mmCIF file of C-alpha atoms in Angstrom:
data_model
loop_
_atom_site.group_PDB
_atom_site.id
_atom_site.type_symbol
_atom_site.label_atom_id
_atom_site.label_comp_id
_atom_site.label_asym_id
_atom_site.label_seq_id
_atom_site.Cartn_x
_atom_site.Cartn_y
_atom_site.Cartn_z
ATOM 1 C CA UNK A 18 -86.979 183.366 62.911
ATOM 2 C CA UNK A 19 -86.635 179.940 62.730
ATOM 3 C CA UNK A 20 -82.948 178.272 62.079
ATOM 4 C CA UNK A 21 -80.958 175.129 61.562
ATOM 5 C CA UNK A 22 -77.716 174.208 62.607
ATOM 6 C CA UNK A 23 -75.632 171.411 61.637
ATOM 7 C CA UNK A 24 -71.976 170.013 62.461
ATOM 8 C CA UNK A 25 -69.665 171.381 59.798
ATOM 9 C CA UNK A 26 -68.418 168.925 57.439
ATOM 10 C CA UNK A 27 -66.861 166.682 56.159
ATOM 11 C CA UNK A 28 -66.992 164.141 58.067
ATOM 12 C CA UNK A 29 -64.689 161.126 57.237
ATOM 13 C CA UNK A 30 -65.431 157.815 58.613
ATOM 14 C CA UNK A 31 -64.170 154.081 57.814
ATOM 15 C CA UNK A 32 -66.798 151.225 56.754
ATOM 16 C CA UNK A 33 -68.676 150.251 59.420
ATOM 17 C CA UNK A 34 -67.804 152.615 61.997
ATOM 18 C CA UNK A 35 -70.526 154.574 63.682
ATOM 19 C CA UNK A 36 -71.886 157.770 62.739
ATOM 20 C CA UNK A 37 -73.063 160.834 64.253
ATOM 21 C CA UNK A 38 -74.259 164.304 62.604
ATOM 22 C CA UNK A 39 -75.532 166.551 65.165
ATOM 23 C CA UNK A 40 -78.449 168.834 64.127
ATOM 24 C CA UNK A 41 -79.935 171.626 66.565
ATOM 25 C CA UNK A 42 -82.766 174.226 66.002
ATOM 26 C CA UNK A 43 -84.387 177.375 67.249
ATOM 27 C CA UNK A 44 -88.254 177.345 66.236
ATOM 28 C CA UNK A 45 -91.206 178.257 68.319
ATOM 29 C CA UNK A 46 -93.767 175.864 69.421
ATOM 30 C CA UNK A 47 -93.364 172.075 68.086
ATOM 31 C CA UNK A 48 -92.263 171.395 64.352
ATOM 32 C CA UNK A 49 -91.654 168.862 62.419
ATOM 33 C CA UNK A 50 -88.104 167.552 61.822
ATOM 34 C CA UNK A 51 -86.520 166.072 58.919
ATOM 35 C CA UNK A 52 -83.278 164.560 57.508
ATOM 36 C CA UNK A 53 -82.764 165.071 53.776
ATOM 37 C CA UNK A 54 -79.872 163.396 52.053
ATOM 38 C CA UNK A 55 -78.349 164.212 48.705
ATOM 39 C CA UNK A 56 -76.259 161.516 46.588
ATOM 40 C CA UNK A 57 -73.886 162.260 44.114
ATOM 41 C CA UNK A 58 -75.547 163.557 41.120
ATOM 42 C CA UNK A 59 -79.209 163.075 42.646
ATOM 43 C CA UNK A 60 -81.416 165.198 43.916
ATOM 44 C CA UNK A 61 -82.532 165.711 47.875
ATOM 45 C CA UNK A 62 -84.453 163.254 49.134
ATOM 46 C CA UNK A 63 -86.620 162.605 52.396
ATOM 47 C CA UNK A 64 -84.743 159.908 54.627
ATOM 48 C CA UNK A 65 -86.428 160.325 57.623
ATOM 49 C CA UNK A 66 -88.461 162.583 59.623
ATOM 50 C CA UNK A 67 -90.330 162.994 63.526
ATOM 51 C CA UNK A 68 -93.332 165.071 63.511
ATOM 52 C CA UNK A 69 -93.375 165.396 67.695
ATOM 53 C CA UNK A 70 -91.139 165.439 70.742
ATOM 54 C CA UNK A 71 -89.569 161.723 71.868
ATOM 55 C CA UNK A 72 -90.737 160.587 68.303
ATOM 56 C CA UNK A 73 -87.967 158.235 66.503
ATOM 57 C CA UNK A 74 -87.320 158.640 62.762
ATOM 58 C CA UNK A 75 -85.749 155.707 60.988
ATOM 59 C CA UNK A 76 -85.031 154.392 57.697
ATOM 60 C CA UNK A 77 -82.116 152.820 55.722
ATOM 61 C CA UNK A 78 -80.269 152.173 59.113
ATOM 62 C CA UNK A 79 -80.328 155.603 60.207
ATOM 63 C CA UNK A 80 -81.842 157.153 63.465
ATOM 64 C CA UNK A 81 -83.002 160.412 64.590
ATOM 65 C CA UNK A 82 -84.741 161.304 67.808
ATOM 66 C CA UNK A 83 -86.694 164.477 68.377
ATOM 67 C CA UNK A 84 -85.337 166.236 71.653
ATOM 68 C CA UNK A 85 -87.524 169.000 72.740
ATOM 69 C CA UNK A 86 -85.486 169.815 75.822
ATOM 70 C CA UNK A 87 -82.292 170.149 73.966
ATOM 71 C CA UNK A 88 -83.904 171.099 70.426
ATOM 72 C CA UNK A 89 -81.744 168.310 69.019
ATOM 73 C CA UNK A 90 -82.440 165.653 66.192
ATOM 74 C CA UNK A 91 -79.143 164.177 66.066
ATOM 75 C CA UNK A 92 -78.635 161.399 62.983
ATOM 76 C CA UNK A 93 -77.355 158.247 63.834
ATOM 77 C CA UNK A 94 -76.025 154.900 61.907
ATOM 78 C CA UNK A 95 -74.447 151.738 63.878
ATOM 79 C CA UNK A 96 -72.489 151.026 60.644
ATOM 80 C CA UNK A 97 -71.967 153.297 57.732
ATOM 81 C CA UNK A 98 -71.270 151.862 54.477
ATOM 82 C CA UNK A 99 -69.371 153.532 51.643
ATOM 83 C CA UNK A 100 -72.965 154.099 49.507
ATOM 84 C CA UNK A 101 -73.765 156.002 52.484
ATOM 85 C CA UNK A 102 -71.511 158.918 51.366
ATOM 86 C CA UNK A 103 -73.253 161.974 50.771
ATOM 87 C CA UNK A 104 -74.487 165.072 52.130
ATOM 88 C CA UNK A 105 -77.117 165.040 54.609
ATOM 89 C CA UNK A 106 -79.411 168.124 55.535
ATOM 90 C CA UNK A 107 -81.388 168.699 58.842
ATOM 91 C CA UNK A 108 -84.591 170.496 58.032
ATOM 92 C CA UNK A 109 -87.821 171.637 60.033
ATOM 93 C CA UNK A 110 -91.195 172.913 59.075
ATOM 94 C CA UNK A 111 -94.291 174.278 61.040
ATOM 95 C CA UNK A 112 -96.097 172.824 58.508
ATOM 96 C CA UNK A 113 -96.990 176.049 57.028
ATOM 97 C CA UNK A 114 -97.432 174.882 52.943
ATOM 98 C CA UNK A 115 -94.413 172.283 53.555
ATOM 99 C CA UNK A 116 -92.054 175.112 53.407
ATOM 100 C CA UNK A 117 -88.795 174.004 54.786
ATOM 101 C CA UNK A 118 -85.805 175.695 56.769
ATOM 102 C CA UNK A 119 -82.615 173.335 55.913
ATOM 103 C CA UNK A 120 -79.238 173.767 57.662
ATOM 104 C CA UNK A 121 -75.979 173.956 55.924
ATOM 105 C CA UNK A 122 -75.371 170.171 55.008
ATOM 106 C CA UNK A 123 -72.794 167.859 56.573
ATOM 107 C CA UNK A 124 -71.013 165.834 53.651
ATOM 108 C CA UNK A 125 -70.556 162.386 54.819
ATOM 109 C CA UNK A 126 -67.492 160.440 53.284
ATOM 110 C CA UNK A 127 -67.046 156.976 54.114
ATOM 111 C CA UNK A 128 -63.947 155.064 52.924
ATOM 112 C CA UNK A 129 -63.473 151.080 52.378
ATOM 113 C CA UNK B 5 -90.207 160.577 33.957
ATOM 114 C CA UNK B 6 -91.733 160.260 37.456
ATOM 115 C CA UNK B 7 -89.424 163.039 38.965
ATOM 116 C CA UNK B 8 -88.974 166.761 38.960
ATOM 117 C CA UNK B 9 -87.326 167.767 36.250
ATOM 118 C CA UNK B 10 -85.027 171.107 35.671
ATOM 119 C CA UNK B 11 -83.090 172.547 32.779
ATOM 120 C CA UNK B 12 -80.842 173.474 31.687
ATOM 121 C CA UNK B 13 -78.355 171.159 34.539
ATOM 122 C CA UNK B 14 -75.389 173.704 33.850
ATOM 123 C CA UNK B 15 -75.469 177.497 32.802
ATOM 124 C CA UNK B 16 -72.417 179.586 32.459
ATOM 125 C CA UNK B 17 -73.603 183.436 31.529
ATOM 126 C CA UNK B 18 -71.688 186.958 31.730
ATOM 127 C CA UNK B 19 -72.779 189.161 34.533
ATOM 128 C CA UNK B 20 -75.015 191.489 33.540
ATOM 129 C CA UNK B 21 -77.152 189.024 31.102
ATOM 130 C CA UNK B 22 -80.678 187.495 31.878
ATOM 131 C CA UNK B 23 -81.114 184.044 32.692
ATOM 132 C CA UNK B 24 -84.204 181.684 32.768
ATOM 133 C CA UNK B 25 -84.460 178.039 34.808
ATOM 134 C CA UNK B 26 -86.925 175.903 34.039
ATOM 135 C CA UNK B 27 -88.589 173.312 36.202
ATOM 136 C CA UNK B 28 -91.293 170.558 35.273
ATOM 137 C CA UNK B 29 -92.972 169.279 38.461
ATOM 138 C CA UNK B 30 -94.280 165.758 39.487
ATOM 139 C CA UNK B 31 -97.688 165.746 37.764
ATOM 140 C CA UNK B 32 -100.629 166.169 40.091
ATOM 141 C CA UNK B 33 -98.173 167.983 42.863
ATOM 142 C CA UNK B 34 -100.244 171.491 43.724
ATOM 143 C CA UNK B 35 -96.969 173.235 45.300
ATOM 144 C CA UNK B 36 -93.819 173.974 43.877
ATOM 145 C CA UNK B 37 -90.471 175.740 45.621
ATOM 146 C CA UNK B 38 -87.447 177.267 44.506
ATOM 147 C CA UNK B 39 -84.500 177.052 46.593
ATOM 148 C CA UNK B 40 -80.847 178.250 46.230
ATOM 149 C CA UNK B 41 -77.600 176.376 47.159
ATOM 150 C CA UNK B 42 -74.770 178.238 47.490
ATOM 151 C CA UNK B 43 -71.255 177.095 47.852
ATOM 152 C CA UNK B 44 -70.709 176.049 51.661
ATOM 153 C CA UNK B 45 -73.913 177.062 52.378
ATOM 154 C CA UNK B 46 -77.365 175.542 52.959
ATOM 155 C CA UNK B 47 -80.704 175.804 50.979
ATOM 156 C CA UNK B 48 -82.162 179.116 50.851
ATOM 157 C CA UNK B 49 -85.723 179.172 50.429
ATOM 158 C CA UNK B 50 -86.686 181.594 47.357
ATOM 159 C CA UNK B 51 -90.327 181.316 46.590
ATOM 160 C CA UNK B 52 -93.573 179.173 46.599
ATOM 161 C CA UNK B 53 -96.382 178.387 44.561
ATOM 162 C CA UNK B 54 -99.519 176.654 45.848
ATOM 163 C CA UNK B 55 -102.041 176.014 43.117
ATOM 164 C CA UNK B 56 -103.694 179.317 42.168
ATOM 165 C CA UNK B 57 -102.846 181.326 45.014
ATOM 166 C CA UNK B 58 -100.637 184.053 44.834
ATOM 167 C CA UNK B 59 -96.897 183.184 45.382
ATOM 168 C CA UNK B 60 -95.134 183.794 48.506
ATOM 169 C CA UNK B 61 -91.921 185.629 47.570
ATOM 170 C CA UNK B 62 -90.767 186.514 50.975
ATOM 171 C CA UNK B 63 -87.037 184.592 49.787
ATOM 172 C CA UNK B 64 -86.276 186.634 46.847
ATOM 173 C CA UNK B 65 -83.411 188.141 47.455
ATOM 174 C CA UNK B 66 -83.791 191.366 45.008
ATOM 175 C CA UNK B 67 -86.058 192.572 42.611
ATOM 176 C CA UNK B 68 -83.759 191.155 39.712
ATOM 177 C CA UNK B 69 -85.327 187.860 40.921
ATOM 178 C CA UNK B 70 -88.970 186.710 39.325
ATOM 179 C CA UNK B 71 -90.823 183.490 38.794
ATOM 180 C CA UNK B 72 -93.763 182.522 37.247
ATOM 181 C CA UNK B 73 -95.867 179.477 37.522
ATOM 182 C CA UNK B 74 -97.992 178.516 34.000
ATOM 183 C CA UNK B 75 -101.238 176.368 34.383
ATOM 184 C CA UNK B 76 -100.218 175.101 37.917
ATOM 185 C CA UNK B 77 -97.672 172.987 36.418
ATOM 186 C CA UNK B 78 -94.182 174.456 34.636
ATOM 187 C CA UNK B 79 -92.402 177.004 36.500
ATOM 188 C CA UNK B 80 -89.586 179.462 35.537
ATOM 189 C CA UNK B 81 -87.256 181.451 37.411
ATOM 190 C CA UNK B 82 -85.573 184.533 35.963
ATOM 191 C CA UNK B 83 -82.674 186.416 37.277
ATOM 192 C CA UNK B 84 -82.470 189.910 35.393
ATOM 193 C CA UNK B 85 -78.802 191.842 34.774
ATOM 194 C CA UNK B 86 -76.982 188.644 36.711
ATOM 195 C CA UNK B 87 -74.265 189.362 39.138
ATOM 196 C CA UNK B 88 -71.433 186.902 40.335
ATOM 197 C CA UNK B 89 -73.174 186.453 44.026
ATOM 198 C CA UNK B 90 -75.943 184.813 42.227
ATOM 199 C CA UNK B 91 -73.762 181.885 40.923
ATOM 200 C CA UNK B 92 -75.462 178.725 42.784
ATOM 201 C CA UNK B 93 -76.951 175.432 42.317
ATOM 202 C CA UNK B 94 -80.936 176.472 41.997
ATOM 203 C CA UNK B 95 -82.898 173.740 43.018
ATOM 204 C CA UNK B 96 -87.071 173.344 42.414
ATOM 205 C CA UNK B 97 -89.218 170.811 44.461
ATOM 206 C CA UNK B 98 -92.271 170.144 44.306
ATOM 207 C CA UNK B 99 -95.064 168.094 46.569
ATOM 208 C CA UNK B 100 -98.450 166.827 47.040
ATOM 209 C CA UNK B 101 -101.264 168.008 49.442
ATOM 210 C CA UNK B 102 -99.173 170.626 51.271
ATOM 211 C CA UNK B 103 -102.162 171.660 53.536
ATOM 212 C CA UNK B 104 -101.281 168.126 55.219
ATOM 213 C CA UNK B 105 -97.945 169.438 56.088
ATOM 214 C CA UNK B 106 -96.187 166.040 55.590
ATOM 215 C CA UNK B 107 -92.905 167.904 55.069
ATOM 216 C CA UNK B 108 -91.937 165.587 52.312
ATOM 217 C CA UNK B 109 -90.684 167.779 49.669
ATOM 218 C CA UNK B 110 -89.251 165.966 45.962
ATOM 219 C CA UNK B 111 -86.240 167.599 44.511
ATOM 220 C CA UNK B 112 -84.927 167.987 41.165
ATOM 221 C CA UNK B 113 -81.127 167.956 40.732
ATOM 222 C CA UNK B 114 -80.991 171.263 39.968
ATOM 223 C CA UNK B 115 -79.606 174.030 37.914
ATOM 224 C CA UNK B 116 -76.016 175.206 38.227
ATOM 225 C CA UNK B 117 -75.608 178.420 37.436
ATOM 226 C CA UNK B 118 -72.422 180.295 36.823
ATOM 227 C CA UNK B 119 -71.771 184.003 36.588
ATOM 228 C CA UNK B 120 -68.709 184.894 35.081
#
C-alpha cells in the first residue's frame, strides 16, 4: 500500500534560517503530492501541492518539487519566520475520493 | 462559521464508556472524512463518506468504531467500550467535488479524546 515517510522532528531553527523537511513516498503510479500545515490551535490546512512529476508547488515562500526518480517531495523555505512554527505533514493521493495518505508530521520551531 | 466544526473539543472518559464525536462539515461539501491523530503518529484514515454512496469503512480499527452521516451533512463518530489506546485527536475533514481529486481537504480543529 501507499506510504509517506517524513523526517522526524522537532526541527529547531533560528529566524531567517534555511528550512528543509524531507519527505519520501512509496506508491504505485503517479500520485498527487501535498504539504499540509497545522498551526497551533488550528486545523490542518493545505500549504502547497504538485500533481505530476517535476511540478513545483509553492505558497507563502515555501516550495516543494515532485521528484519521481527519487520519490521525494521535500519542503523548503529560504528564510523562516517565527510565525512558520507549526507541524508540517506530507501527503499523497491517487485522487480516489481525495483520500489522503499522510506522513507522521514534522514539528518546526523557529526561535527569534 | 464557514469552516468544519467539531465537538466536543475535549472529552475525558473512563475506560469502557461509549463516546460520540460530532462533525459539521462545510456547507455544500459532498465528501466527509474522519482521521485519527495519535501522539507521535501521523494521521490515520478511519472512514470516508461521499454523497449517498456507501461509506468506505476500511480504516476503522475495530467493530467498536462506527460512524454515520445524516442527510449528507453532519456526521457522528461513535466509539463503544472505549479503551486507553483509543486516546487520540479525532479529526474531521470535508471536501468539495471529490471526483475531480484536487486533494484539498478542509479540516476541523479536532476532538481530543482521553480515555482514563
